[in-house]
CSV table of C-alpha atoms in Angstrom, one decimal:
chain,number,residue,atom,x,y,z
V,1,MET,CA,41.0,12.3,0.4
V,2,THR,CA,44.3,13.0,-1.3
V,3,ALA,CA,44.2,15.8,-4.0
V,4,VAL,CA,46.7,18.0,-5.7
V,5,PRO,CA,45.9,21.7,-5.8
V,6,GLY,CA,43.2,22.5,-8.2
V,7,GLU,CA,42.1,18.9,-8.5
V,8,LEU,CA,38.4,17.9,-8.3
V,9,ARG,CA,37.6,16.5,-4.8
V,10,VAL,CA,34.5,14.2,-4.6
V,11,ALA,CA,32.6,12.7,-1.7
V,12,VAL,CA,30.2,9.8,-2.3
V,13,ALA,CA,28.0,8.9,0.7
V,14,SER,CA,25.3,6.4,1.7
V,15,SER,CA,23.9,6.1,5.2
V,16,GLY,CA,23.0,2.4,4.6
V,17,LEU,CA,26.2,1.2,3.0
V,18,GLY,CA,27.8,-1.4,5.2
V,19,HIS,CA,24.7,-2.7,6.8
V,20,ILE,CA,21.9,-2.6,4.1
V,21,ALA,CA,22.0,-4.1,0.6
V,22,ARG,CA,19.7,-2.1,-1.8
V,23,GLY,CA,20.2,-0.3,-5.0
V,24,ILE,CA,21.2,2.9,-3.2
V,25,GLU,CA,24.0,1.3,-1.4
V,26,THR,CA,25.2,-0.6,-4.4
V,27,TRP,CA,25.3,2.6,-6.4
V,28,ALA,CA,27.4,4.4,-3.8
V,29,GLY,CA,29.9,1.6,-3.5
V,30,ASP,CA,30.2,1.2,-7.2
V,31,LEU,CA,30.5,4.9,-7.9
V,32,GLY,CA,33.2,5.4,-5.2
V,33,GLU,CA,35.2,2.5,-6.5
V,34,ALA,CA,34.9,3.5,-10.2
V,35,LEU,CA,36.1,7.1,-9.4
V,36,HIS,CA,38.9,5.8,-7.2
V,37,VAL,CA,40.1,3.4,-10.0
V,38,ARG,CA,40.2,6.3,-12.4
V,39,ARG,CA,42.3,8.3,-9.9
V,40,VAL,CA,39.7,10.9,-9.1
V,41,ALA,CA,40.3,12.2,-5.5
V,42,VAL,CA,37.2,10.5,-3.9
V,43,ARG,CA,36.2,9.7,-0.4
V,44,LEU,CA,33.4,7.2,0.3
V,45,TYR,CA,31.4,7.8,3.4
V,46,GLN,CA,29.3,4.9,4.6
V,47,GLY,CA,27.0,4.1,7.5
V,48,GLY,CA,28.8,1.0,8.8
V,49,GLY,CA,30.9,-2.0,8.1
V,50,PRO,CA,34.6,-2.1,6.9
V,51,ALA,CA,35.4,0.8,4.6
V,52,PRO,CA,37.9,0.7,1.7
V,53,ALA,CA,41.2,2.5,1.9
V,54,TYR,CA,39.6,5.6,0.4
V,55,GLY,CA,36.5,5.4,2.6
V,56,GLU,CA,35.3,6.0,6.2
V,57,ALA,CA,32.4,4.7,8.3
V,58,LEU,CA,30.5,7.5,10.1
V,59,ALA,CA,28.5,7.4,13.3
V,60,ASN,CA,24.7,7.2,12.9
V,61,LEU,CA,21.7,5.3,14.2
V,62,PRO,CA,21.2,2.5,11.7
V,63,ARG,CA,17.6,1.9,10.8
V,64,GLU,CA,17.4,-1.6,12.3
V,65,SER,CA,19.2,-0.7,15.6
V,66,GLU,CA,17.6,-0.5,19.0
V,67,ALA,CA,19.0,2.9,19.5
V,68,ASN,CA,17.2,4.2,16.4
V,69,TYR,CA,13.9,2.8,17.7
V,70,ARG,CA,14.4,4.3,21.2
V,71,TRP,CA,15.3,7.8,20.0
V,72,ARG,CA,12.4,7.9,17.5
V,73,HIS,CA,10.0,7.1,20.3
V,74,ARG,CA,11.5,9.5,22.8
V,75,LEU,CA,11.2,12.5,20.5
V,76,PRO,CA,7.9,14.4,20.5
V,77,ARG,CA,6.1,13.7,17.2
V,78,SER,CA,6.3,17.4,16.1
V,79,VAL,CA,10.1,17.5,16.8
V,80,ALA,CA,10.6,14.2,15.0
V,81,TRP,CA,8.8,15.5,11.9
V,82,ARG,CA,10.7,18.8,12.0
V,83,LEU,CA,14.0,16.9,12.2
V,84,GLN,CA,12.9,14.4,9.5
V,85,ALA,CA,13.5,11.6,12.0
V,86,HIS,CA,10.0,10.2,12.3
V,87,ALA,CA,10.8,6.9,10.6
V,88,ALA,CA,13.7,4.5,10.9
V,89,TYR,CA,15.3,5.4,7.6
V,90,GLN,CA,14.9,9.1,8.1
V,91,MET,CA,16.4,8.9,11.6
V,92,GLU,CA,19.4,7.0,10.1
V,93,GLN,CA,19.9,9.7,7.4
V,94,THR,CA,19.5,12.6,9.8
V,95,THR,CA,22.1,11.3,12.3
V,96,PHE,CA,24.4,10.3,9.4
V,97,ALA,CA,24.1,13.8,7.9
V,98,TRP,CA,25.4,15.4,11.1
V,99,SER,CA,28.4,13.1,11.1
V,100,LEU,CA,28.9,13.8,7.4
V,101,LEU,CA,28.9,17.5,8.0
V,102,ARG,CA,31.8,17.1,10.5
V,103,ALA,CA,33.7,14.9,8.1
V,104,LEU,CA,33.3,17.4,5.2
V,105,ARG,CA,34.4,20.3,7.4
V,106,ARG,CA,37.5,18.3,8.3
V,107,ASP,CA,38.2,16.9,4.9
V,108,ARG,CA,36.7,19.3,2.3
V,109,ALA,CA,35.2,18.2,-0.9
V,110,ASP,CA,34.0,20.1,-3.9
V,111,ILE,CA,31.1,17.8,-4.7
V,112,LEU,CA,29.0,15.5,-2.6
V,113,HIS,CA,27.0,12.9,-4.5
V,114,VAL,CA,24.3,10.9,-2.7
V,115,GLN,CA,21.1,9.0,-3.3
V,116,ASP,CA,19.7,9.4,0.3
V,117,PRO,CA,17.2,12.3,0.0
V,118,VAL,CA,17.3,13.5,3.6
V,119,VAL,CA,21.1,13.5,3.6
V,120,ALA,CA,21.1,15.6,0.4
V,121,TYR,CA,18.5,18.0,1.8
V,122,ARG,CA,20.4,18.4,5.1
V,123,LEU,CA,23.8,19.0,3.5
V,124,GLU,CA,22.3,21.5,1.1
V,125,GLN,CA,20.8,23.3,4.2
V,126,PHE,CA,24.2,23.3,5.8
V,127,ARG,CA,25.7,24.9,2.7
V,128,ARG,CA,23.1,27.6,2.6
V,129,MET,CA,23.7,28.3,6.3
V,130,GLY,CA,27.4,28.9,5.5
V,131,LEU,CA,28.6,25.8,7.4
V,132,LEU,CA,29.9,24.1,4.3
V,133,ARG,CA,31.1,24.9,0.8
V,134,THR,CA,30.5,21.5,-0.7
V,135,ARG,CA,27.8,21.4,-3.4
V,136,THR,CA,25.4,18.4,-3.0
V,137,ILE,CA,24.0,16.4,-5.9
V,138,LEU,CA,21.1,14.1,-5.3
V,139,ALA,CA,20.9,11.2,-7.7
V,140,HIS,CA,17.1,10.8,-7.4
V,141,GLY,CA,16.1,7.1,-7.0
V,142,THR,CA,13.6,7.3,-4.2
V,143,GLU,CA,10.4,8.7,-5.7
V,144,GLU,CA,10.2,12.1,-3.9
V,145,PRO,CA,7.4,14.3,-5.4
V,146,PRO,CA,8.4,17.1,-7.9
V,147,ALA,CA,7.5,19.8,-5.4
V,148,TRP,CA,10.0,18.4,-2.9
V,149,LEU,CA,12.8,18.1,-5.5
V,150,MET,CA,12.6,21.8,-6.1
V,151,LYS,CA,14.3,22.3,-2.7
V,152,LEU,CA,17.5,21.1,-4.4
V,153,ARG,CA,19.6,23.1,-6.8
V,154,TYR,CA,21.6,20.1,-8.1
V,155,LEU,CA,19.7,17.0,-9.1
V,156,GLN,CA,20.6,14.0,-11.2
V,157,HIS,CA,17.5,12.3,-12.6
V,158,LEU,CA,18.3,8.7,-13.4
V,159,ALA,CA,16.3,8.6,-16.6
V,160,PRO,CA,15.2,11.2,-19.2
V,161,THR,CA,11.7,10.1,-18.6
V,162,HIS,CA,11.8,11.2,-15.0
V,163,LEU,CA,13.2,14.6,-15.9
V,164,GLU,CA,10.5,15.1,-18.5
V,165,ARG,CA,7.8,14.0,-16.1
V,166,CYS,CA,8.9,16.6,-13.5
V,167,ARG,CA,9.2,19.2,-16.1
V,168,ALA,CA,5.6,18.6,-17.3
V,169,GLN,CA,4.5,19.2,-13.7
V,170,GLY,CA,6.3,22.5,-13.6
V,171,ALA,CA,9.3,21.2,-11.5
V,172,TRP,CA,12.6,22.0,-13.3
V,173,ARG,CA,15.8,23.8,-12.9
V,174,PRO,CA,18.5,24.5,-15.5
V,175,THR,CA,21.0,23.0,-13.1
V,176,TRP,CA,19.4,19.6,-13.2
V,177,THR,CA,20.4,16.8,-15.5
V,178,ALA,CA,19.5,13.2,-16.5
V,179,ILE,CA,22.2,10.6,-16.3
V,180,GLY,CA,21.5,6.9,-15.9
V,181,ASN,CA,23.2,4.4,-13.6
V,182,PHE,CA,26.2,2.4,-14.9
V,183,VAL,CA,27.0,-1.3,-14.7
V,184,ASP,CA,30.4,-3.0,-14.7
V,185,THR,CA,30.0,-5.0,-17.9
V,186,ASP,CA,33.2,-6.9,-17.2
V,187,ARG,CA,32.0,-8.2,-13.9
V,188,PHE,CA,28.4,-8.8,-15.1
V,189,GLN,CA,28.7,-10.8,-18.3
V,190,PRO,CA,27.3,-14.0,-19.8
V,191,GLY,CA,28.6,-17.3,-18.7
V,192,SER,CA,27.8,-20.5,-16.9
V,193,ALA,CA,27.6,-21.2,-13.1
V,194,ALA,CA,27.0,-24.9,-12.9
V,195,GLU,CA,28.6,-25.2,-9.5
V,196,LEU,CA,26.3,-22.6,-8.0
V,197,ARG,CA,23.2,-24.2,-9.7
V,198,ALA,CA,24.2,-27.5,-8.0
V,199,GLU,CA,24.8,-25.7,-4.7
V,200,LEU,CA,21.2,-24.3,-4.9
V,201,GLY,CA,19.8,-27.7,-5.6
V,202,ILE,CA,18.5,-26.8,-9.1
V,203,ALA,CA,18.3,-29.6,-11.6
V,204,ALA,CA,20.4,-29.2,-14.8
V,205,ASP,CA,17.4,-29.2,-17.0
V,206,ALA,CA,15.3,-26.7,-15.0
V,207,ARG,CA,14.5,-23.2,-16.4
V,208,VAL,CA,15.5,-20.6,-13.8
V,209,VAL,CA,13.4,-17.4,-13.5
V,210,LEU,CA,15.3,-14.9,-11.4
V,211,ALA,CA,14.2,-11.8,-9.5
V,212,VAL,CA,16.7,-9.6,-7.6
V,213,ALA,CA,14.7,-7.2,-5.4
V,214,ALA,CA,13.7,-6.5,-1.8
V,215,ILE,CA,11.6,-9.4,-0.7
V,216,LYS,CA,8.3,-7.7,0.0
V,217,ARG,CA,4.8,-7.2,-1.2
V,218,ALA,CA,4.6,-3.4,-1.7
V,219,HIS,CA,6.3,-2.0,-4.8
V,220,LYS,CA,8.5,-5.1,-5.6
V,221,ARG,CA,5.4,-7.4,-5.6
V,222,ILE,CA,7.3,-10.6,-4.8
V,223,ASP,CA,4.1,-12.2,-3.5
V,224,TRP,CA,2.4,-11.4,-6.9
V,225,LEU,CA,5.3,-12.9,-8.8
V,226,ALA,CA,5.2,-16.1,-6.8
V,227,ASN,CA,1.4,-16.4,-7.4
V,228,ALA,CA,1.9,-15.8,-11.1
V,229,VAL,CA,4.7,-18.4,-11.4
V,230,ALA,CA,2.5,-20.9,-9.5
V,231,ARG,CA,-0.3,-20.2,-12.0
V,232,TYR,CA,2.1,-20.7,-14.9
V,233,ARG,CA,3.3,-24.0,-13.5
V,234,SER,CA,-0.3,-25.3,-13.1
V,235,GLU,CA,-0.9,-24.4,-16.8
V,236,HIS,CA,2.4,-25.9,-18.0
V,237,PRO,CA,3.2,-28.8,-15.7
V,238,ASP,CA,5.8,-30.2,-18.1
V,239,MET,CA,7.9,-27.0,-18.0
V,240,PRO,CA,10.5,-27.4,-15.1
V,241,VAL,CA,10.5,-23.9,-13.8
V,242,VAL,CA,12.3,-22.8,-10.7
V,243,LEU,CA,11.8,-19.2,-9.3
V,244,VAL,CA,14.8,-17.8,-7.5
V,245,VAL,CA,14.4,-14.5,-5.5
V,246,ALA,CA,17.5,-12.8,-4.0
V,247,GLY,CA,17.0,-9.6,-2.0
V,248,GLY,CA,17.1,-7.7,1.2
V,249,ARG,CA,14.9,-8.4,4.3
V,250,GLU,CA,11.8,-6.3,4.9
V,251,GLY,CA,9.1,-6.3,7.5
V,252,ASP,CA,7.0,-8.8,5.6
V,253,THR,CA,9.7,-11.0,4.2
V,254,ASP,CA,9.0,-14.0,6.3
V,255,ASP,CA,5.3,-14.0,5.4
V,256,VAL,CA,6.1,-13.6,1.7
V,257,ILE,CA,8.5,-16.6,1.9
V,258,HIS,CA,6.1,-18.7,3.8
V,259,GLU,CA,3.2,-18.1,1.4
V,260,ALA,CA,5.4,-18.6,-1.7
V,261,THR,CA,6.9,-21.8,-0.4
V,262,ALA,CA,3.4,-23.1,0.3
V,263,GLN,CA,2.5,-22.5,-3.3
V,264,LEU,CA,5.7,-23.5,-5.1
V,265,GLY,CA,7.3,-26.0,-2.7
V,266,ASP,CA,10.7,-27.1,-4.0
V,267,SER,CA,10.3,-24.9,-7.1
V,268,VAL,CA,11.3,-21.7,-5.4
V,269,ARG,CA,14.5,-20.5,-3.7
V,270,PHE,CA,14.7,-17.4,-1.5
V,271,LEU,CA,18.2,-16.0,-1.0
V,272,VAL,CA,17.8,-13.4,1.8
V,273,ARG,CA,20.7,-10.9,1.9
V,274,TYR,CA,22.7,-12.9,-0.6
V,275,PRO,CA,26.4,-11.9,-0.6
V,276,ARG,CA,27.0,-9.1,-3.1
V,277,GLU,CA,30.1,-10.7,-4.4
V,278,ARG,CA,28.1,-13.8,-5.5
V,279,ILE,CA,25.4,-11.9,-7.4
V,280,PRO,CA,27.3,-12.0,-10.8
V,281,ALA,CA,27.3,-15.8,-10.6
V,282,LEU,CA,23.7,-15.9,-9.6
V,283,PHE,CA,22.7,-14.0,-12.8
V,284,ARG,CA,24.6,-16.7,-14.8
V,285,VAL,CA,22.5,-19.4,-13.2
V,286,ALA,CA,19.3,-17.8,-14.6
V,287,ASP,CA,17.6,-18.2,-18.0
V,288,VAL,CA,15.2,-15.2,-17.6
V,289,PHE,CA,15.2,-12.2,-15.4
V,290,VAL,CA,11.9,-10.8,-14.1
V,291,MET,CA,10.9,-7.5,-12.5
V,292,ALA,CA,7.4,-7.5,-11.1
V,293,SER,CA,7.2,-3.8,-10.0
V,294,LEU,CA,5.0,-1.5,-11.9
V,295,PHE,CA,7.2,1.5,-11.6
V,296,GLU,CA,10.9,2.0,-11.0
V,297,MET,CA,13.4,4.9,-11.0
V,298,MET,CA,16.3,3.0,-12.4
V,299,PRO,CA,16.9,-0.4,-10.8
V,300,ILE,CA,20.6,-1.5,-10.9
V,301,ALA,CA,19.6,-5.1,-10.8
V,302,LEU,CA,17.9,-4.7,-14.2
V,303,LEU,CA,21.2,-3.3,-15.6
V,304,GLU,CA,23.1,-6.2,-14.1
V,305,ALA,CA,20.7,-8.7,-15.7
V,306,THR,CA,21.0,-7.1,-19.2
V,307,ALA,CA,24.8,-7.0,-18.9
V,308,SER,CA,24.7,-10.7,-17.9
V,309,GLY,CA,22.9,-11.4,-21.2
V,310,LEU,CA,19.6,-12.3,-19.7
V,311,PRO,CA,16.3,-11.6,-21.5
V,312,CYS,CA,14.2,-9.5,-19.2
V,313,ILE,CA,10.5,-9.4,-18.6
V,314,THR,CA,9.3,-6.1,-17.1
V,315,HIS,CA,6.2,-4.0,-16.9
V,316,ASP,CA,5.3,-1.9,-20.0
V,317,GLU,CA,6.7,1.4,-18.6
V,318,ALA,CA,8.8,4.0,-20.4
V,319,THR,CA,11.9,3.9,-18.1
V,320,LEU,CA,12.0,0.1,-18.0
V,321,ARG,CA,11.7,-0.1,-21.8
V,322,TRP,CA,14.6,2.4,-22.1
V,323,MET,CA,16.7,0.3,-19.8
V,324,THR,CA,16.2,-3.1,-21.6
V,325,GLY,CA,16.1,-1.9,-25.2
V,326,ALA,CA,15.6,-4.8,-27.6
V,327,GLY,CA,16.6,-7.2,-24.8
V,328,GLY,CA,13.3,-7.2,-23.0
V,329,ILE,CA,9.7,-8.0,-23.2
V,330,ALA,CA,7.5,-5.3,-21.9
V,331,THR,CA,4.1,-6.6,-20.8
V,332,ASP,CA,1.3,-5.9,-18.3
V,333,MET,CA,2.8,-7.1,-15.0
V,334,SER,CA,-0.6,-6.6,-13.3
V,335,ASP,CA,-2.0,-9.4,-15.5
V,336,ALA,CA,-0.7,-12.9,-14.6
V,337,ALA,CA,-1.9,-14.3,-17.9
V,338,ALA,CA,0.0,-11.7,-19.9
V,339,PHE,CA,3.1,-12.3,-17.8
V,340,GLY,CA,2.7,-16.1,-18.2
V,341,ALA,CA,2.5,-15.7,-22.0
V,342,ALA,CA,5.7,-13.6,-22.1
V,343,MET,CA,7.5,-16.1,-19.8
V,344,HIS,CA,6.4,-19.1,-21.9
V,345,ARG,CA,7.6,-17.5,-25.1
V,346,LEU,CA,11.1,-17.3,-23.6
V,347,LEU,CA,11.2,-20.6,-21.7
V,348,GLU,CA,10.0,-22.8,-24.6
V,349,ASN,CA,12.0,-21.2,-27.4
V,350,ASP,CA,15.8,-21.4,-26.8
V,351,GLN,CA,16.6,-19.5,-30.0
V,352,ASP,CA,14.3,-16.6,-29.1
V,353,ARG,CA,15.7,-16.5,-25.5
V,354,ARG,CA,19.3,-16.4,-26.7
V,355,ALA,CA,18.6,-13.7,-29.3
V,356,LEU,CA,17.0,-11.4,-26.6
V,357,GLY,CA,19.9,-12.1,-24.3
V,358,VAL,CA,22.4,-11.1,-26.9
V,359,ALA,CA,20.4,-7.9,-27.6
V,360,ALA,CA,20.2,-7.2,-23.8
V,361,ARG,CA,24.0,-7.5,-23.4
V,362,LYS,CA,24.7,-5.3,-26.4
V,363,HIS,CA,22.3,-2.6,-25.1
V,364,ALA,CA,23.9,-2.6,-21.7
V,365,VAL,CA,27.4,-2.3,-23.0
V,366,SER,CA,26.6,0.6,-25.4
V,367,GLU,CA,24.3,2.6,-23.3
V,368,PHE,CA,25.2,1.9,-19.6
V,369,GLY,CA,28.8,0.9,-19.5
V,370,THR,CA,30.9,2.4,-16.8
V,371,GLU,CA,33.1,4.6,-18.9
V,372,PRO,CA,30.5,6.5,-20.9
V,373,ILE,CA,28.3,7.1,-17.8
V,374,LEU,CA,31.2,8.2,-15.7
V,375,GLN,CA,32.2,10.7,-18.3
V,376,GLN,CA,28.7,12.2,-18.2
V,377,ILE,CA,28.9,12.3,-14.4
V,378,LEU,CA,32.3,14.0,-14.4
V,379,ALA,CA,31.0,16.6,-16.9
V,380,TYR,CA,28.1,17.3,-14.6
V,381,TYR,CA,30.5,17.8,-11.7
V,382,ARG,CA,32.3,20.4,-13.7
V,383,ALA,CA,29.1,22.1,-14.6
V,384,VAL,CA,28.0,22.2,-11.0
V,385,LEU,CA,31.3,23.8,-9.9
V,386,ALA,CA,31.0,26.4,-12.7
V,387,ASP,CA,27.5,27.3,-11.6
V,388,THR,CA,27.0,30.6,-9.7
V,389,PRO,CA,24.2,30.1,-7.1
């Protein structure tokens, strides 16, 4: 990290970056790059893979590694819980946190910005113990309960609704803030991707419904989505609908894919761990974006969809409505009939679909573009440094 005297020095870290592709890892990589491009003295610490010139991969026990499994099962249960190493992701974060401590003692930063909750908690503990001067901000995207969040002095809620929800439950600090994620609206923008559509074997006249989420039952509800699309196809056999799902692998991914394929046959495509660099083109293949989860903190995929000019169907929930603005249809995503009606409205009406897509793009650019969000983040960094703990 190169900085001139008095210049703000920032560290961005993610234990999964380099070997896992979720929203957390995307956030860290995008934030590190955006700060670097704007000549902020930033260092990106990641859990594996090749790092950029301003980054570094740190030693840890990745959640999918044999070493992670062995060490978790060697530790007595009481010790594992005390160390917050009782599950694979927690073990990864804990081992990464110790490496990150060494890195920050060697190459000091004023601010550490993370979305991994255990990493944030550990580094805050190290600061309170006098082992570190860096102040840690958790961008909260992992649904920890309000009582747990009170352990942290600096917290970025990813939506005003989350901040207000915590405050209503008596969990609030004047050093907390609410700042959303940003999306690169130059990279994610409307356009065509005929070559990719052909590569995926999707007919030119098909209507593509896209979901970008971890391929699993719990929370992301990809099994429910496949069931609902199958029901829609049986009710509208003349509508050539193809469901495309791109996302990370989970424990039940293979079962979900098997069941969905049995229902939808050639009308579904699963893209497991689809390359990140190809995601912008994938959005351009789609006609409609769908998010089946009933609650989200602030999914980056939804921002990427709106920036790409896709009308979005989401659950009728405050944060999701805030993210899509006039570019979305909020419905009851626990009701397949309600979802089917919303989808049919968009698939059968080209004019309506295009109008919502334009509104989605406009909302993404004005509310979640890189520059306005980064200015809010940098202002928060300055406020954190000015704080007297």
